[in-house]
Short mmCIF file of C-alpha atoms in Angstrom, two decimals:
data_model
loop_
_atom_site.label_atom_id
_atom_site.label_comp_id
_atom_site.label_asym_id
_atom_site.label_seq_id
_atom_site.Cartn_x
_atom_site.Cartn_y
_atom_site.Cartn_z
CA MET U 12 52.41 79.48 45.05
CA GLU U 13 49.38 80.58 42.88
CA ASN U 14 46.23 79.73 44.94
CA SER U 15 43.67 81.89 42.75
CA PHE U 16 42.74 80.78 39.76
CA ASP U 17 39.73 81.54 37.46
CA VAL U 18 38.66 77.07 37.25
CA ALA U 19 39.08 74.70 40.02
CA ILE U 20 38.41 70.71 38.11
CA ILE U 21 38.51 68.87 40.87
CA GLY U 22 39.65 65.18 39.05
CA GLY U 23 42.53 64.35 36.50
CA GLY U 24 40.38 62.18 34.26
CA ILE U 25 39.61 61.73 30.49
CA ASN U 26 36.60 65.01 31.34
CA GLY U 27 38.23 66.96 33.59
CA THR U 28 41.14 67.17 31.43
CA SER U 29 39.16 68.33 28.69
CA ILE U 30 36.97 70.73 30.52
CA ALA U 31 40.24 72.27 31.56
CA TYR U 32 41.46 72.52 28.01
CA GLN U 33 38.62 74.33 26.84
CA LEU U 34 38.23 76.68 29.24
CA SER U 35 42.37 77.58 28.70
CA LYS U 36 42.42 77.38 25.55
CA MET U 37 39.50 80.20 25.98
CA GLY U 38 42.12 82.28 28.79
CA ARG U 39 40.27 80.80 31.58
CA LYS U 40 43.56 80.47 34.40
CA VAL U 41 42.38 76.51 35.17
CA ILE U 42 44.03 74.64 37.50
CA ILE U 43 43.16 70.25 37.73
CA ILE U 44 43.37 68.90 41.24
CA GLU U 45 43.86 65.32 41.57
CA LYS U 46 44.48 62.71 44.92
CA ASP U 47 46.96 60.76 42.78
CA GLN U 48 48.29 60.71 39.38
CA LEU U 49 46.18 61.80 36.07
CA ALA U 50 44.31 59.21 34.90
CA CYS U 51 45.27 56.43 37.56
CA GLN U 52 41.61 55.69 37.13
CA ALA U 53 38.93 54.98 34.68
CA SER U 54 40.03 56.96 32.45
CA SER U 55 43.17 54.29 32.11
CA ALA U 56 41.37 50.79 32.35
CA ALA U 57 39.17 52.35 29.29
CA ALA U 58 39.04 50.31 25.94
CA GLY U 59 38.94 53.56 24.49
CA MET U 60 36.47 52.43 22.10
CA LEU U 61 34.42 55.53 20.39
CA ALA U 62 30.48 52.93 19.76
CA ALA U 63 28.01 55.46 19.87
CA GLN U 64 26.04 53.65 17.52
CA ALA U 65 26.52 49.83 19.14
CA GLU U 66 26.60 50.91 22.96
CA ILE U 67 23.72 52.91 22.64
CA GLU U 68 20.24 51.34 21.16
CA GLN U 69 17.41 54.51 21.49
CA ASP U 70 17.31 57.63 20.48
CA GLY U 71 17.64 59.89 22.98
CA PRO U 72 19.88 62.93 24.30
CA LEU U 73 22.57 60.79 25.18
CA PHE U 74 22.57 58.79 21.99
CA GLN U 75 23.08 62.22 20.42
CA LEU U 76 25.13 63.63 22.36
CA ALA U 77 27.16 60.68 21.44
CA LEU U 78 27.00 61.06 17.22
CA LYS U 79 28.45 64.61 18.14
CA SER U 80 31.25 63.99 19.99
CA GLN U 81 32.28 60.83 18.13
CA ALA U 82 32.11 63.11 14.78
CA MET U 83 34.90 65.62 16.71
CA PHE U 84 37.45 62.62 17.52
CA PRO U 85 39.36 63.90 14.25
CA ALA U 86 39.33 67.25 14.38
CA ILE U 87 40.41 66.41 17.54
CA THR U 88 43.50 64.39 17.42
CA SER U 89 45.36 66.76 15.19
CA GLU U 90 44.22 69.59 17.42
CA LEU U 91 46.11 67.28 20.64
CA TYR U 92 48.95 66.32 18.59
CA GLU U 93 49.60 69.96 17.37
CA TYR U 94 49.51 71.46 20.85
CA SER U 95 51.18 68.13 22.84
CA GLY U 96 52.64 66.36 20.50
CA ILE U 97 50.94 63.26 22.29
CA ASP U 98 49.48 60.36 18.59
CA ILE U 99 45.84 59.18 20.55
CA GLU U 100 46.41 56.84 18.42
CA TYR U 101 42.87 56.38 16.77
CA VAL U 102 42.29 54.17 14.56
CA ASN U 103 38.96 54.49 12.46
CA LYS U 104 38.32 50.28 11.07
CA GLY U 105 34.81 49.79 12.03
CA MET U 106 33.64 47.32 14.35
CA PHE U 107 32.01 44.22 13.93
CA LYS U 108 28.98 43.93 16.84
CA ILE U 109 28.34 39.82 17.10
CA ALA U 110 25.23 37.66 16.46
CA GLU U 111 25.90 34.69 18.07
CA THR U 112 22.23 32.56 18.29
CA GLU U 113 19.11 33.63 15.49
CA ALA U 114 17.25 35.23 17.42
CA ILE U 115 20.78 37.62 18.87
CA ALA U 116 20.37 38.69 15.09
CA ASN U 117 16.80 39.29 14.70
CA GLU U 118 17.58 41.86 17.47
CA VAL U 119 20.93 42.87 15.71
CA LYS U 120 18.74 43.75 12.50
CA MET U 121 16.37 45.48 13.98
CA GLN U 122 18.94 47.74 14.99
CA VAL U 123 20.70 48.04 11.73
CA ALA U 124 17.59 49.54 10.15
CA PHE U 125 17.56 52.08 13.25
CA GLN U 126 21.08 52.75 12.88
CA ARG U 127 21.51 53.97 9.30
CA LYS U 128 19.07 56.37 9.84
CA TRP U 129 22.18 58.23 10.89
CA ASP U 130 24.78 56.65 8.90
CA PRO U 131 23.63 55.25 5.74
CA ALA U 132 27.39 52.59 5.57
CA ILE U 133 25.64 50.44 9.04
CA LYS U 134 24.45 47.28 6.93
CA TRP U 135 24.51 43.76 8.15
CA LEU U 136 26.64 41.09 7.13
CA ASP U 137 25.34 37.68 7.14
CA ALA U 138 28.33 34.49 8.59
CA LYS U 139 29.84 34.19 4.38
CA GLU U 140 30.41 38.04 4.59
CA LEU U 141 32.04 38.39 7.95
CA GLN U 142 34.52 35.76 7.54
CA GLU U 143 35.61 36.78 4.55
CA MET U 144 36.29 39.50 6.11
CA GLU U 145 37.66 38.63 10.16
CA PRO U 146 38.88 34.44 8.65
CA SER U 147 39.54 34.64 12.78
CA LEU U 148 36.35 34.74 13.83
CA SER U 149 33.95 31.48 14.70
CA PRO U 150 32.35 30.29 12.16
CA ASN U 151 29.85 29.78 14.88
CA VAL U 152 28.79 33.44 14.57
CA VAL U 153 25.40 34.01 12.53
CA GLY U 154 25.77 37.79 11.29
CA ALA U 155 26.72 41.14 13.25
CA MET U 156 25.92 44.78 11.99
CA TYR U 157 28.94 46.52 10.45
CA LEU U 158 29.59 49.90 11.72
CA PRO U 159 32.60 51.32 8.94
CA ASN U 160 33.03 54.60 10.89
CA ASP U 161 33.47 53.25 14.67
CA GLY U 162 36.75 53.96 15.73
CA HIS U 163 38.90 53.75 19.48
CA VAL U 164 42.38 55.05 20.90
CA GLN U 165 44.69 55.20 23.72
CA PRO U 166 43.21 56.00 26.49
CA THR U 167 46.00 57.41 29.22
CA LYS U 168 47.17 58.54 25.84
CA LEU U 169 43.92 61.41 25.54
CA THR U 170 43.21 61.92 28.81
CA GLU U 171 47.70 63.07 28.43
CA ALA U 172 47.16 64.94 25.64
CA PHE U 173 44.32 66.51 26.72
CA ALA U 174 46.48 67.38 29.83
CA LYS U 175 49.24 68.58 28.13
CA ALA U 176 47.25 70.59 25.57
CA ALA U 177 45.98 72.34 28.39
CA VAL U 178 49.21 73.52 29.91
CA TYR U 179 50.47 74.64 26.98
CA PHE U 180 47.99 77.10 27.82
CA GLY U 181 48.88 77.44 30.63
CA ALA U 182 47.13 75.56 32.83
CA GLU U 183 48.65 74.50 36.02
CA ILE U 184 47.95 70.34 37.52
CA ARG U 185 48.56 69.30 40.96
CA GLU U 186 48.61 65.74 41.89
CA ASN U 187 48.78 63.75 45.37
CA THR U 188 46.36 67.42 46.04
CA GLU U 189 43.61 65.79 47.89
CA VAL U 190 39.77 68.17 47.86
CA LEU U 191 37.79 68.00 52.04
CA SER U 192 35.55 70.23 51.51
CA PHE U 193 34.76 73.00 49.38
CA ILE U 194 33.97 77.47 50.57
CA PHE U 195 30.78 79.08 50.64
CA GLU U 196 29.60 82.22 50.94
CA ASN U 197 26.65 83.50 50.22
CA GLY U 198 24.78 81.42 47.84
CA GLN U 199 28.52 81.65 46.40
CA VAL U 200 31.42 78.72 45.76
CA LYS U 201 35.12 80.43 46.83
CA GLY U 202 37.73 77.36 46.52
CA VAL U 203 37.97 74.95 48.29
CA LYS U 204 39.93 73.33 51.28
CA THR U 205 42.99 70.37 50.51
CA THR U 206 45.96 68.64 51.54
CA GLN U 207 48.07 70.88 50.39
CA GLY U 208 46.34 74.23 50.84
CA ILE U 209 43.03 76.58 50.04
CA ILE U 210 42.39 77.10 46.52
CA HIS U 211 40.64 80.49 45.34
CA SER U 212 37.99 80.64 42.57
CA GLU U 213 34.37 80.85 41.59
CA GLN U 214 34.28 78.60 39.29
CA VAL U 215 34.87 74.75 40.43
CA VAL U 216 34.55 72.26 38.46
CA ILE U 217 33.05 68.03 39.78
CA ALA U 218 35.17 65.10 37.57
CA THR U 219 36.61 62.16 39.89
CA GLY U 220 34.22 59.85 37.89
CA ALA U 221 32.66 57.17 40.74
CA TRP U 222 34.22 59.31 43.09
CA ALA U 223 31.72 62.82 42.17
CA ALA U 224 28.74 61.44 44.89
CA LYS U 225 30.78 62.07 47.98
CA LEU U 226 31.80 65.53 47.41
CA MET U 227 29.20 66.10 46.11
CA ARG U 228 27.01 64.92 49.28
CA GLU U 229 30.00 67.66 50.64
CA SER U 230 27.36 69.67 49.18
CA GLY U 231 24.47 69.32 50.37
CA LEU U 232 23.75 67.40 47.24
CA ASP U 233 22.81 63.26 46.66
CA ILE U 234 23.51 62.49 43.07
CA SER U 235 22.90 59.15 42.23
CA VAL U 236 27.07 58.65 40.79
CA TYR U 237 27.87 54.64 42.10
CA PRO U 238 30.52 52.29 41.20
CA VAL U 239 30.98 49.47 38.47
CA LYS U 240 34.19 47.75 38.20
CA GLY U 241 35.45 46.20 34.94
CA GLU U 242 37.55 43.76 34.46
CA CYS U 243 40.09 43.73 31.48
CA PHE U 244 43.45 41.60 30.41
CA SER U 245 44.55 41.93 27.11
CA ILE U 246 46.88 39.73 24.76
CA LYS U 247 49.13 39.74 22.38
CA THR U 248 50.08 38.67 18.87
CA ASP U 249 52.73 38.86 16.43
CA LYS U 250 50.56 39.09 13.20
CA PRO U 251 46.95 40.50 13.16
CA ILE U 252 44.01 37.80 14.32
CA ILE U 253 41.77 41.00 13.66
CA ASN U 254 42.07 44.07 12.87
CA THR U 255 38.04 45.24 13.69
CA THR U 256 36.51 45.78 17.40
CA ILE U 257 34.47 42.62 17.68
CA PHE U 258 31.44 43.40 20.23
CA SER U 259 28.93 41.34 22.16
CA ASP U 260 25.96 41.60 24.12
CA LYS U 261 27.72 40.13 25.60
CA ARG U 262 29.41 42.13 27.42
CA CYS U 263 32.52 41.15 26.05
CA TYR U 264 34.86 42.79 22.95
CA LEU U 265 37.87 42.64 22.39
CA VAL U 266 40.09 45.84 20.25
CA PRO U 267 43.23 45.63 18.53
CA LYS U 268 46.02 47.90 19.34
CA ARG U 269 48.30 49.40 16.96
CA ASN U 270 51.05 48.04 18.66
CA GLY U 271 49.92 44.63 18.07
CA GLU U 272 48.17 44.12 21.58
CA ILE U 273 44.55 43.06 21.87
CA TYR U 274 42.39 45.17 24.82
CA ILE U 275 40.07 42.61 25.59
CA GLY U 276 36.94 43.00 28.53
CA ALA U 277 35.06 44.22 30.64
CA THR U 278 33.32 42.21 33.28
CA MET U 279 30.14 44.58 35.20
CA VAL U 280 30.28 44.43 38.90
CA GLU U 281 28.67 47.40 40.72
CA HIS U 282 28.44 49.29 44.02
CA THR U 283 32.03 48.52 44.84
CA PHE U 284 35.83 50.65 44.80
CA ASP U 285 37.62 48.05 45.21
CA ASN U 286 39.85 47.21 42.24
CA LYS U 287 40.97 43.63 42.35
CA VAL U 288 41.14 41.93 39.62
CA THR U 289 39.67 37.89 40.42
CA PRO U 290 40.61 34.34 38.85
CA GLU U 291 37.46 34.04 38.61
CA GLY U 292 35.54 37.50 35.81
CA ILE U 293 39.13 36.57 33.85
CA ALA U 294 38.25 33.60 33.05
CA THR U 295 34.75 34.74 31.90
CA LEU U 296 36.06 36.72 29.47
CA ILE U 297 38.36 33.54 28.33
CA GLU U 298 35.62 32.19 28.37
CA ARG U 299 33.79 34.99 26.43
CA ALA U 300 36.09 35.72 24.27
CA SER U 301 37.65 32.91 23.01
CA GLN U 302 34.39 31.96 22.15
CA LEU U 303 33.87 34.75 18.99
CA VAL U 304 37.73 34.49 18.17
CA PRO U 305 39.00 30.75 19.54
CA GLU U 306 42.83 32.17 18.56
CA ILE U 307 43.34 34.05 21.22
CA LYS U 308 43.65 30.44 22.78
CA GLU U 309 47.27 30.34 21.64
CA ALA U 310 47.60 33.99 21.92
CA ALA U 311 50.87 35.48 24.48
CA TRP U 312 49.11 36.55 27.94
CA GLU U 313 50.10 40.09 28.20
CA ARG U 314 48.50 42.28 31.17
CA VAL U 315 45.16 42.18 33.33
CA TRP U 316 44.17 45.11 34.51
CA SER U 317 40.31 47.40 36.56
CA GLY U 318 39.11 50.23 36.07
CA ILE U 319 35.79 51.42 38.71
CA ARG U 320 33.45 53.05 36.20
CA PRO U 321 30.21 55.89 36.70
CA GLN U 322 27.08 55.02 36.53
CA THR U 323 23.59 56.77 37.43
CA ALA U 324 20.51 55.04 38.61
CA ASP U 325 18.70 56.63 34.70
CA GLY U 326 21.94 56.21 33.16
CA LEU U 327 22.54 59.61 32.16
CA PRO U 328 25.12 61.11 32.89
CA TYR U 329 24.94 64.91 35.15
CA LEU U 330 26.29 67.41 32.91
CA GLY U 331 25.34 70.99 34.99
CA GLU U 332 25.25 73.32 37.91
CA HIS U 333 24.68 72.98 41.11
CA PRO U 334 21.17 74.02 41.98
CA HIS U 335 21.76 75.55 45.46
CA TRP U 336 25.78 76.63 45.66
CA LYS U 337 25.89 79.52 42.17
CA GLY U 338 29.41 78.63 40.48
CA LEU U 339 29.79 74.98 41.55
CA PHE U 340 29.90 72.11 38.38
CA VAL U 341 29.51 68.92 38.04
CA ALA U 342 30.34 66.11 35.04
CA SER U 343 30.27 62.47 35.44
CA GLY U 344 27.90 59.55 35.02
CA HIS U 345 29.45 58.49 31.68
CA PHE U 346 29.57 54.79 32.83
CA ARG U 347 31.30 53.03 29.51
CA ASN U 348 31.00 56.35 27.45
CA GLY U 349 33.59 58.64 29.11
CA ILE U 350 36.11 58.29 26.35
CA LEU U 351 33.44 59.05 23.79
CA LEU U 352 31.63 61.58 24.51
CA SER U 353 35.23 63.57 26.75
CA PRO U 354 35.14 65.85 23.20
CA ILE U 355 32.19 66.92 23.81
CA THR U 356 31.85 67.16 27.97
CA GLY U 357 34.45 70.07 27.49
CA LYS U 358 33.21 71.64 25.32
CA LEU U 359 29.60 71.58 26.36
CA VAL U 360 30.71 72.53 30.08
CA ALA U 361 33.88 74.76 28.65
CA ASP U 362 30.88 76.72 27.27
CA LEU U 363 28.58 76.75 30.24
CA LEU U 364 31.13 77.79 32.39
CA ALA U 365 32.32 81.09 29.94
CA GLY U 366 28.18 81.95 29.53
CA ARG U 367 29.08 81.21 25.46
CA LEU U 368 26.49 78.10 25.65
CA LEU U 369 24.31 78.54 22.95
CA ASP U 370 21.47 76.31 23.21
CA GLU U 371 21.23 75.89 26.44
CA SER U 372 18.82 72.39 25.76
CA LEU U 373 22.20 70.38 24.71
CA LEU U 374 22.64 69.98 28.58
CA SER U 375 19.03 69.96 29.92
CA ALA U 376 18.50 65.97 30.22
CA PHE U 377 21.34 65.56 31.72
CA GLN U 378 21.18 68.53 34.91
CA LEU U 379 20.87 67.48 38.59
CA GLU U 380 18.24 68.70 39.63
CA ARG U 381 16.79 65.73 37.32
CA HIS U 382 14.55 63.66 39.20
CA LYS U 383 14.18 64.80 42.77
CA GLU U 384 13.38 61.15 44.04
CA THR U 385 16.49 60.05 43.31
CA ILE U 386 17.58 63.72 44.19
CA GLY U 387 18.09 64.83 47.99
CA LEU U 388 18.35 68.29 48.32
CA GLY U 389 20.80 69.07 51.36
CA GLY U 390 21.22 72.48 53.55
#
């Protein structure tokens, strides 16, 4: 079994596979090391929303990164289908960011004015206009910001497509293989020790989501990635009751999928890796969702699930090289934006590793040592 590679990527989720795809396409010899199976954690639990302008409300590095990544999806959809044969189910029917009270409506209208700087097609719809487009919405909804260019994908299929396309270009995938520690020599990473033996590589990427902090402590770095559990459920209808993604500031969304399912989520339970689905969590979601779309109470119950998402102290992901160990990189902490940011994460991190990143300012806000007060450096 071959155990020497140009790049070893730890984590077979959405961002690990995206990075692997971009590096493999460059001709780099890449291995993905996954302790369980591909897309078995947050990548398969997400709803797949590409909500750059609904979830991120202020301009800044994360917002600009999200806009760039969102714009990549039409091309990446075709590209991945060509190399993997997998349809990632990219749907671009827009999104409504709902206002349920006059006070919230005033806030959302301000967001409309702000967001139109980047997308003039964004507009405010009053209750009557909203009812004409989505008759199943509750008449109690005051109005909504309409984002016609926000879409969604099937996240598990996107992860599998990145992985299969990476394999097309020569990448290797090892599942059920856990990384135990790093091998360092003279300030340089030289590989990793795993449950299946040593893998040699002078570039290693940690893309293990909420589990990144544990591995980083092995390198003497204490980064502020922590887990946030999200519970979701889905229903299925014989004919569509909504056509557009519905997003509420009450932390509830409804995403209509191609197969007739509507994904509804998500709760937020911080600082836990316990991924059990609770009656309380699902009951809360049912109450919130049925207030927006009463017809869901009559729909067929499909399934429940949960995922553990990686959050950081300042809400920004970590993308960059370890400050002490050359060749060791991190791509983690994407929280609710992992699916949205996966194309740009793959491209930027691959360019960084290959020495092709022309504008390093794109990653400056996401470097590992950006806030020393919450990051401890060890020896």
